[in-house]
Structures are given as structure tokens and as C-alpha cells.
Short mmCIF file of C-alpha atoms in Angstrom, two decimals:
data_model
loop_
_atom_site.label_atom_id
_atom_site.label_comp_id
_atom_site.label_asym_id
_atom_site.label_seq_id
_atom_site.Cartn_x
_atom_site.Cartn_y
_atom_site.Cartn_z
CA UNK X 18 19.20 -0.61 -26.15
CA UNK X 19 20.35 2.59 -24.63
CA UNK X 20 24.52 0.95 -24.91
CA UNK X 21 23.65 0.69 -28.30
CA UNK X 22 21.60 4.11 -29.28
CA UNK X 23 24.60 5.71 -26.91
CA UNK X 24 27.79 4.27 -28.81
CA UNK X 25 26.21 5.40 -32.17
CA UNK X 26 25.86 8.97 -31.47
CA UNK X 27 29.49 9.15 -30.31
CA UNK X 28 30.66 7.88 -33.24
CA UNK X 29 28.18 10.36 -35.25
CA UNK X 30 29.73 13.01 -32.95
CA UNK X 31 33.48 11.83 -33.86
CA UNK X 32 33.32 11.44 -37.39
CA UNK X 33 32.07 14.63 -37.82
CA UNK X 34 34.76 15.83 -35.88
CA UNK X 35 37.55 14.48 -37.75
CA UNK X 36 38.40 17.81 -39.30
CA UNK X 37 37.89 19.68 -36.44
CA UNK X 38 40.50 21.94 -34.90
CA UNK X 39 38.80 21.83 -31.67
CA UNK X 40 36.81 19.72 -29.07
CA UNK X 41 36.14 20.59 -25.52
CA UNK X 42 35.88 18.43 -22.87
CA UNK X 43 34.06 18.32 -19.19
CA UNK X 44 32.84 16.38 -16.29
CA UNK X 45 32.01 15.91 -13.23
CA UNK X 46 32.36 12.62 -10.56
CA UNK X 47 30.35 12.66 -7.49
CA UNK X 48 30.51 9.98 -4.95
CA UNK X 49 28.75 9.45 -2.05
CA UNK X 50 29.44 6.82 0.92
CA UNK X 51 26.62 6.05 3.22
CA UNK X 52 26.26 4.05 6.44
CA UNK X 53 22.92 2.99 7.87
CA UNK X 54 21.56 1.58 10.84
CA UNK X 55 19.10 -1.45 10.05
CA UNK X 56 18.88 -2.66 13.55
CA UNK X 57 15.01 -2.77 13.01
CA UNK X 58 14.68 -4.20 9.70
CA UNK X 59 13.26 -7.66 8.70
CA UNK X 60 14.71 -8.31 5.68
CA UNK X 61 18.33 -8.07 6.69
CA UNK X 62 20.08 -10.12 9.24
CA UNK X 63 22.73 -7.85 10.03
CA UNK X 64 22.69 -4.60 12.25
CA UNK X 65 24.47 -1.86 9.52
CA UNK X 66 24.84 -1.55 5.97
CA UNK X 67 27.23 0.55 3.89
CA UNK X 68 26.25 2.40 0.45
CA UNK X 69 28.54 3.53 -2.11
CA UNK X 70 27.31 5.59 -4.76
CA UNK X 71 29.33 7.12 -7.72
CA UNK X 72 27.59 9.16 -10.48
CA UNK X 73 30.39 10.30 -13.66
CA UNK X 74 28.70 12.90 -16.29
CA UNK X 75 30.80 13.84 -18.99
CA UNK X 76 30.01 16.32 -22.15
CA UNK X 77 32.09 16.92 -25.30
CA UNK X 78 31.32 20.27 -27.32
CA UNK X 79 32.25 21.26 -31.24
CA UNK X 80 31.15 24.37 -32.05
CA UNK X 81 27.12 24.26 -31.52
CA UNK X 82 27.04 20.18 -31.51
CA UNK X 83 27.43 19.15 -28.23
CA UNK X 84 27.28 15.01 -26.59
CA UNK X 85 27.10 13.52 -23.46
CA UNK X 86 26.50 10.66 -21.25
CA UNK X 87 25.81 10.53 -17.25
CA UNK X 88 27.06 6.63 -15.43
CA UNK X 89 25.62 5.23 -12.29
CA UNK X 90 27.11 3.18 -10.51
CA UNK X 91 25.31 1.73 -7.13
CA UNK X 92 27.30 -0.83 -4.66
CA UNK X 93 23.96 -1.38 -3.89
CA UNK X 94 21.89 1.94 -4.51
CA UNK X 95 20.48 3.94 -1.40
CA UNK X 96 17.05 4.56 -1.02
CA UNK X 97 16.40 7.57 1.44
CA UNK X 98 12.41 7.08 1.72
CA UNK X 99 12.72 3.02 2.16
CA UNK X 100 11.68 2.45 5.56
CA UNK X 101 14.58 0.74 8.20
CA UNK X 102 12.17 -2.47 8.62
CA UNK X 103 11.73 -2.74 4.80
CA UNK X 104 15.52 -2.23 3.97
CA UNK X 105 18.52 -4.42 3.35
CA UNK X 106 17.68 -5.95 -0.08
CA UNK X 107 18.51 -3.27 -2.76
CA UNK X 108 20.42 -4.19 -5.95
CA UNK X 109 23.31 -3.07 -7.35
CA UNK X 110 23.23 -0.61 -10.61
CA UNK X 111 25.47 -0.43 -12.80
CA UNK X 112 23.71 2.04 -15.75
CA UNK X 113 24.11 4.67 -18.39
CA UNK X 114 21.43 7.08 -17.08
CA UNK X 115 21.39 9.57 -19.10
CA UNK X 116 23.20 10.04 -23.41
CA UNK X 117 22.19 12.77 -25.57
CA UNK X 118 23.55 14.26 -28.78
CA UNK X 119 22.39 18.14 -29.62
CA UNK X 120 22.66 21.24 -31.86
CA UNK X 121 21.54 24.43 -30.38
CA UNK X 122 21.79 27.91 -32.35
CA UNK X 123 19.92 30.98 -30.79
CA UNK X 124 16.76 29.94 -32.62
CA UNK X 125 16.69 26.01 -33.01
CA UNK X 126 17.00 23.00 -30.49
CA UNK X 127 17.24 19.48 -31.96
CA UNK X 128 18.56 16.53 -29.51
CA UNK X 129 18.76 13.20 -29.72
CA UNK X 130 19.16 10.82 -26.35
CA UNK X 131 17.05 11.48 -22.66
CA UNK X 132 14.97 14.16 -22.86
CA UNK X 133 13.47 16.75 -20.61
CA UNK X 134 10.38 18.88 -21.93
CA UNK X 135 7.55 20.59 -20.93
CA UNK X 136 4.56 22.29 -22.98
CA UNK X 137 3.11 25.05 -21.20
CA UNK X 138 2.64 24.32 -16.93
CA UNK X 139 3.05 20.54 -17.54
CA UNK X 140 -0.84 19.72 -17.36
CA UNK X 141 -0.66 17.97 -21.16
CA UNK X 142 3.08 17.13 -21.08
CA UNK X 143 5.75 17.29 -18.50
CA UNK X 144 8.74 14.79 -19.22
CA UNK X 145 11.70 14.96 -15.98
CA UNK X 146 13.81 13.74 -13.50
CA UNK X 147 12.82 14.03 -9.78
CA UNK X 148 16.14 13.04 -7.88
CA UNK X 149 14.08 14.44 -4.66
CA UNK X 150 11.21 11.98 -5.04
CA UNK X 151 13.33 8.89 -7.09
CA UNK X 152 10.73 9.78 -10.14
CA UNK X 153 11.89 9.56 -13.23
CA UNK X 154 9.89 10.72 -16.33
CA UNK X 155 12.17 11.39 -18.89
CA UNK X 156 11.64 10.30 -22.18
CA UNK X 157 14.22 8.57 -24.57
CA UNK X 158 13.92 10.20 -28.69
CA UNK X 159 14.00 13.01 -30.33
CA UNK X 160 13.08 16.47 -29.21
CA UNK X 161 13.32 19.93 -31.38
CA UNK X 162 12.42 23.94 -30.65
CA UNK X 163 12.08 26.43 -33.15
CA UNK X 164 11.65 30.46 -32.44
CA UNK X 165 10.50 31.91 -35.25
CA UNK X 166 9.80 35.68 -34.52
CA UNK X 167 6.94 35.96 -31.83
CA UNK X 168 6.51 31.66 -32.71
CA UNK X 169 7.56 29.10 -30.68
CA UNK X 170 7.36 25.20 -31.69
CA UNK X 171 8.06 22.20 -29.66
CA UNK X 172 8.34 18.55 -30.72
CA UNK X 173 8.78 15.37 -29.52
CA UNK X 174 8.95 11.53 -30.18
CA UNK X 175 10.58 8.45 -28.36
CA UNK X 176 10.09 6.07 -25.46
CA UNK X 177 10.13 5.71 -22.07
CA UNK X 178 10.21 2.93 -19.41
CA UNK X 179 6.87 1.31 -18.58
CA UNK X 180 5.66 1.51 -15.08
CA UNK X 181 5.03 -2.64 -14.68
CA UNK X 182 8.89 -2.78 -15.82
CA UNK X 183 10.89 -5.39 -15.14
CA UNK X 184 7.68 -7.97 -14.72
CA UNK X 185 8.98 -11.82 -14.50
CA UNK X 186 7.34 -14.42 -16.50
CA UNK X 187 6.16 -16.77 -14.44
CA UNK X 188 7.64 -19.46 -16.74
CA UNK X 189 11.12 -18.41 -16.00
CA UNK X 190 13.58 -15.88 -13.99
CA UNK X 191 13.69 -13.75 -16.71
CA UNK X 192 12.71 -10.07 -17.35
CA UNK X 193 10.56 -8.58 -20.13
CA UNK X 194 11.73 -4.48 -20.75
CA UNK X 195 8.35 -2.78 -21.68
CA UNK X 196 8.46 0.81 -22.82
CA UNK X 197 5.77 2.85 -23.73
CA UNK X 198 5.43 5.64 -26.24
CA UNK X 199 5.12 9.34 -26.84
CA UNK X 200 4.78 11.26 -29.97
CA UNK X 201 3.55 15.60 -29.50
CA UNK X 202 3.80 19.28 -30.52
CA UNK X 203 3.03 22.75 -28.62
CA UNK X 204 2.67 26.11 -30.23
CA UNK X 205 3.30 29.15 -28.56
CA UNK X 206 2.23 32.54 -29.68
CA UNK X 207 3.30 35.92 -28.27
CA UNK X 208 0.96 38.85 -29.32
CA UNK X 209 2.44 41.34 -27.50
CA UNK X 210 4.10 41.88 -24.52
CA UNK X 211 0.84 41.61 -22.41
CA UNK X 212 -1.12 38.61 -24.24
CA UNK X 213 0.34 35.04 -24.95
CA UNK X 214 -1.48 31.98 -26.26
CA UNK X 215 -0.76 28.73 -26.73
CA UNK X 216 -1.31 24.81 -27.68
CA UNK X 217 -0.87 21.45 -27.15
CA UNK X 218 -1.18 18.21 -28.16
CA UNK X 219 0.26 14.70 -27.82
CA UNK X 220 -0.60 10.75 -28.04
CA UNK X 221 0.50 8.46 -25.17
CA UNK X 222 0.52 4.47 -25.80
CA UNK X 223 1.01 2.36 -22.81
CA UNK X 224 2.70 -0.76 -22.79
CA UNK X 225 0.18 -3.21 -21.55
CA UNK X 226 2.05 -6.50 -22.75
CA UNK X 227 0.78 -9.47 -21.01
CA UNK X 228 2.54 -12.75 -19.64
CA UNK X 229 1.91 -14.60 -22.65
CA UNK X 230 3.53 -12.05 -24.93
CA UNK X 231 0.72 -10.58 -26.39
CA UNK X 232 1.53 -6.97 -27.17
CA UNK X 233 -0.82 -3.90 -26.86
CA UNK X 234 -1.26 -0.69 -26.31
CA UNK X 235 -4.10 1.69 -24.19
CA UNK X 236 -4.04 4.84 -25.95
CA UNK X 237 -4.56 8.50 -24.69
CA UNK X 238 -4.99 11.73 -26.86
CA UNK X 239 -4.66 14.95 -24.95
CA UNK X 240 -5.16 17.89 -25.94
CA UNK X 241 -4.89 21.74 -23.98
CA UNK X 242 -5.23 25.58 -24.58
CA UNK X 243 -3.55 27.81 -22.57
CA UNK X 244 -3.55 31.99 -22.30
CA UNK X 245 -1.70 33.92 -20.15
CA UNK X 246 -1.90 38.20 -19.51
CA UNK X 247 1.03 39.68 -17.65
CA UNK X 248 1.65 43.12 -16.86
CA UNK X 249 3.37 45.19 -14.55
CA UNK X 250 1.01 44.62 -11.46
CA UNK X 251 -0.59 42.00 -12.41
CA UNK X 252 -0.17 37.84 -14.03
CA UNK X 253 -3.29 36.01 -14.93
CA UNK X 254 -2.44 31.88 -16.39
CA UNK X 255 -5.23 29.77 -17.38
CA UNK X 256 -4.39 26.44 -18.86
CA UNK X 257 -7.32 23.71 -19.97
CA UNK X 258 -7.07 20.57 -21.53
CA UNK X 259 -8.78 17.53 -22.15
CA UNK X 260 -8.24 13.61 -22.43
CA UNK X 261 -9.86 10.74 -24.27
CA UNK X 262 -8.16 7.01 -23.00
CA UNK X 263 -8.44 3.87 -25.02
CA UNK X 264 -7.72 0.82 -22.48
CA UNK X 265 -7.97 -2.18 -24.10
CA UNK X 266 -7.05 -4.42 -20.77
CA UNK X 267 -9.46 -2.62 -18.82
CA UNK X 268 -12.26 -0.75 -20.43
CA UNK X 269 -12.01 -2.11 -24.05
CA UNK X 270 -15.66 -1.16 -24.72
CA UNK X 271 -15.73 2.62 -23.66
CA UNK X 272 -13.28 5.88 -23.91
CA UNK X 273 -12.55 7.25 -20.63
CA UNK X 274 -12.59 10.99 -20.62
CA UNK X 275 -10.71 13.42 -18.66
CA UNK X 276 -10.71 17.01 -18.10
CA UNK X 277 -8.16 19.51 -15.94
CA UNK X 278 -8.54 22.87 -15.46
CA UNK X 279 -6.07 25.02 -13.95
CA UNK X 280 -5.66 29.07 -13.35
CA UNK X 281 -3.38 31.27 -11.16
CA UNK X 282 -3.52 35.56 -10.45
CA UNK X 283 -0.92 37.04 -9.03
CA UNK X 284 -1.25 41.16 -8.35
CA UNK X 285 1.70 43.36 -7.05
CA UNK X 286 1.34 46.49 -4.77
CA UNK X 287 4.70 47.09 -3.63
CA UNK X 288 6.34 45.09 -1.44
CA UNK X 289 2.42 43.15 -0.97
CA UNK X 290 1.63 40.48 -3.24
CA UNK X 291 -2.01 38.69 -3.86
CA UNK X 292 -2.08 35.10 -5.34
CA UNK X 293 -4.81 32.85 -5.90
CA UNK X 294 -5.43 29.93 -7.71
CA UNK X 295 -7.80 27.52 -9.02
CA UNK X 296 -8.40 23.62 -9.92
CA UNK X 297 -10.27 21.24 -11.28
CA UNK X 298 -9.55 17.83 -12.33
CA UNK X 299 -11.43 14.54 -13.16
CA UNK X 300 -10.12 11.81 -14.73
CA UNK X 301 -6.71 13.25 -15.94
CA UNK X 302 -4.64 10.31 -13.85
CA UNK X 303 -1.87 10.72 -16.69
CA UNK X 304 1.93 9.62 -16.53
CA UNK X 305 3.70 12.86 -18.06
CA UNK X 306 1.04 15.10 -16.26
CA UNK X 307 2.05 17.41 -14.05
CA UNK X 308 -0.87 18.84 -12.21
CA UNK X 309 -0.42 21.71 -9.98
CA UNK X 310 -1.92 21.11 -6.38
CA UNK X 311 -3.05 24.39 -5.83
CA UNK X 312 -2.26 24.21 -2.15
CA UNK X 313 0.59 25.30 0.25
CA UNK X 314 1.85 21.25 1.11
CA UNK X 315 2.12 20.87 -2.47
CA UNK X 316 0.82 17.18 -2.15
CA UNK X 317 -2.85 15.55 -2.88
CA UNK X 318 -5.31 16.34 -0.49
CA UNK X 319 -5.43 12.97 0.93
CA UNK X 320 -3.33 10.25 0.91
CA UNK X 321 -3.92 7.21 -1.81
CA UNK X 322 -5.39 9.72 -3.86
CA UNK X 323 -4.34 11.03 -7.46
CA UNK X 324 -4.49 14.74 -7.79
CA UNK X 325 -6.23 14.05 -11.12
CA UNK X 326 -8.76 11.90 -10.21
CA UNK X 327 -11.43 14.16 -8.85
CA UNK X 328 -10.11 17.57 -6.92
CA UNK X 329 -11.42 20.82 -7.07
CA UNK X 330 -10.42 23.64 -4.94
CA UNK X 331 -9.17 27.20 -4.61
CA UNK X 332 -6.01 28.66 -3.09
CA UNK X 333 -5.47 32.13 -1.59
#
């Protein structure tokens, strides 16, 4: 699928470019060679292991229409957080990671391929890549921005891997690709140069296939208000937003609601700043959430726990 959705925007991007007078061209190749010692581990029968990694972006620009495509290539790929005894059994990748195709003027974004977006701090919508942590969140559409005057609007629609990926039928050594799906909007509105408001909203469908091929969906509506007041000593943020969750596998008689509540102060005397901030979130275990932790660590309070399930709490 992503081959496929890749080699047709290159040829959009070509025949358009026919005429041209000019295309420029640029990459980069990174590659990486590790060696590890897996004296310890219980999966592997020897003492060492080698990785090779080798990661090849390229992009191709005409005028304000722009393409480009990011290869992986993993002989096997290295996982830095695997533990030694748990090691010595990762696969080899060979993948097209990231594709896009996108026109940007000074006012308007539209882009086709992996996407990266965010409305407001990320509580209703927060779609990235994590190399850090190995997360990825990125979604796979189509994703626009408009500025008009003090206006801003967001869109997006597409795809993006299921978190049961991968799954083998127990009926045969085969996998099943489940994706699940994304479709929202966010409106931004700058008063003035002290008050800014905003909105979101967006529908998440979760690919809850089952073994014998019976597709269906658990659906989730969110839906947030945000306001923020900045001035020259001061920034007050307030975000809140709420959920409503359809599960048919699970809870297929009842909506599950969520809420999330998140605000942040910061005041400036000088070369002495004050900062506090406040949380409080139940229910609002969502995929393309990005909850602020409201604490120094930056991790949940205790391990095994989702942020979003039920924390409250003040930093200062």
C-alpha cells in the first residue's frame, strides 16, 4: 500500500514537471554499525551480535511543490531499550518509512503522504514520530492549513497502523495489516495580541478486526476548547476536552466517557520565573493523545499506569 500510494505521487510530481526549467534535488544517508554484547541473553546462542542500520531521505522541490521519501533499511534493526536477556531475535526491515507530496505558499499547507500534526497542546490530537521512545504515531492521508488573517484552519484525514498489527491467524503463518482511521479539524482564533482561542474536533475508528475476518470498528469522538492570555510578564494556557468511546468488542452496550483538563501559568520578573501547572484526566486513554504529565520526570506517576486514566495533580 504505501509502494503503491508512494510511486503515484512521483509520477504526479514528474508529469507536472515536464515543462519545468528547474528541479532541485537533496538527501541525506545515515548509517549506523552497532556491536552488542548478548552474553546474558536467552534467546540467542551466541555471545555478540552486529547491527547495521542505513536510513536514505531524499526530497525533490519545483517551485512551491515539493516530494519526498525516507528508506530503512535494518540488517536486523537495533533496539536500544530491549533488554540483553530478551535480545537476539529482531528482524530485518527493509521499508519506505516515510513519502509525502506538498504545496506550501505563505498562507496554505496541503500534503499528501505521512503526516505530522498537532491541534492545540496535543490533548485532542497529536500525530508524530518518537525516534527516542521507538513510538510512532504518524498518520498516513491528507493534511491542509489555511491562515486567513487572524484565522487559522487545520485538517486532516487518512490512516494509520493498528496497534494489534501484524496479528497471525491461527489458521496459517500469515499476517493480517489492520489500520485504523482518523478524520478532524481545529480552528484557531487570534483576537489580539493578548487573547487567543481555539477548537477542536476529530473521530478516531479503531481497527478491531477479529480472527475470523469480521471487520469493525470502536469509535471515539473528541472534542476540546482551548484559550490562552500572554503578555509581557505573564502566559496563562488552559486546554479542555472531552471524549465519548463506542467499543463494540468490549463495552458494546454503553459509551465510555472521558474528560482531560489541562492548564499552565508562567510569570516573568527578570531573570526569576514562576510556573505552575495543573491536571486532570479520567478516562482519556487515547492513541493520538498527548497528555502533558504535569511533573518534572515527565512520565506517569506510577508505572503500568496511563496518564489518562485517572491523574490529578498540580506542579510548581
Amino acid at each position: 500500500m504505501k509502494i503503491n500510494f508512494f510511486l503515484t505521487m512521483i509520477l504526479i510530481l514528474i508529469s507536472t514537471s515536464i515543462v519545468a526549467e528547474k528541479i532541485e534535488f537533496s538527501g541525506i544517508n545515515e548509517s549506523q554499525f552497532v556491536y552488542r554484547d548478548l552474553k546474558d541473553s536467552k534467546v540467542y546462542d551466541k555471545d555478540y551480535k552486529s547491527y547495521f542500520q542505513n536510513e536514505l531521505s531524499v526530497s525533490i522541490y519545483k517551485g512551491k511543490l515539493r516530494a519526498g521519501f525516507k528508506i530503512d533499511f535494518f540488517q536486523p534493526e537495533y533496539d536500544k531499550y530491549i533488554a540483553v536477556e530478551n535480545a537476539g531475535n529482531e528482524e530485518n526491515i527493509f521499508d519506505l518509512d516515510e513519502y509525502y507530496l506538498q504545496y506550501e505558499t505563505d498562507n496554505t499547507l496541503f500534503k499528501l503522504g505521512t503526516l505530522e500534526a498537532a491541534f492545540g497542546s496535543g490533548i485532542c490530537l497529536h500525530s508524530y514520530l518518537d525516534d527516542d521512545f521507538n513510538q510512532d504515531k504518524r498518520t498516513n492521508g491528507f493534511y491542509s492549513r489555511t491562515d486567513i488573517g487572524s484565522l487559522q484552519f487545520q485538517f486532516i484525514s487518512g490512516i494509520l497502523d493498528n496497534d494489534e498489527n501484524d496479528i497471525e491467524y491461527f489458521t496459517g503463518d500469515f499476517d493480517l495489516d489492520l489500520y485504523d482511521k482518523l478524520i478532524g479539524a481545529d480552528v484557531k482564533y487570534r483576537v489580539n495580541d493578548f487573547i487567543t482561542f481555539g477548537i477542536s474536533g476529530n473521530q478516531f475508528k479503531e481497527n478491531q478486526t477479529t480472527l475470523n475476518n469480521v471487520e469493525d470498528y470502536s469509535t471515539r469522538n473528541l472534542f476540546g476548547g482551548r484559550i490562552t492570555l500572554s503578555q509581557n510578564i505573564f502566559e496563562w494556557a488552559t486546554e479542555i476536552a472531552s471524549s465519548k468511546e463506542k467499543d463494540n468488542a468490549n463495552s458494546p452496550n454503553e459509551d465510555i466517557e472521558g474528560t482531560a483538563i489541562y492548564s499552565n501559568f508562567s510569570m516573568f520578573f527578570e531573570k526569576i520565573t514562576f510556573i505552575g501547572a495543573y491536571k486532570n484526566y479520567e478516562n482519556f486513554n487515547h492513541k493520538l493523545s498527548d497528555l502533558p504529565t504535569a511533573n518534572y520526570s515527565g512520565e506517569p506517576l506510577t508505572h503500568g499506569h496511563d496518564i489518562g486514566e485517572d491523574e490529578e495533580g498540580f506542579m510548581g
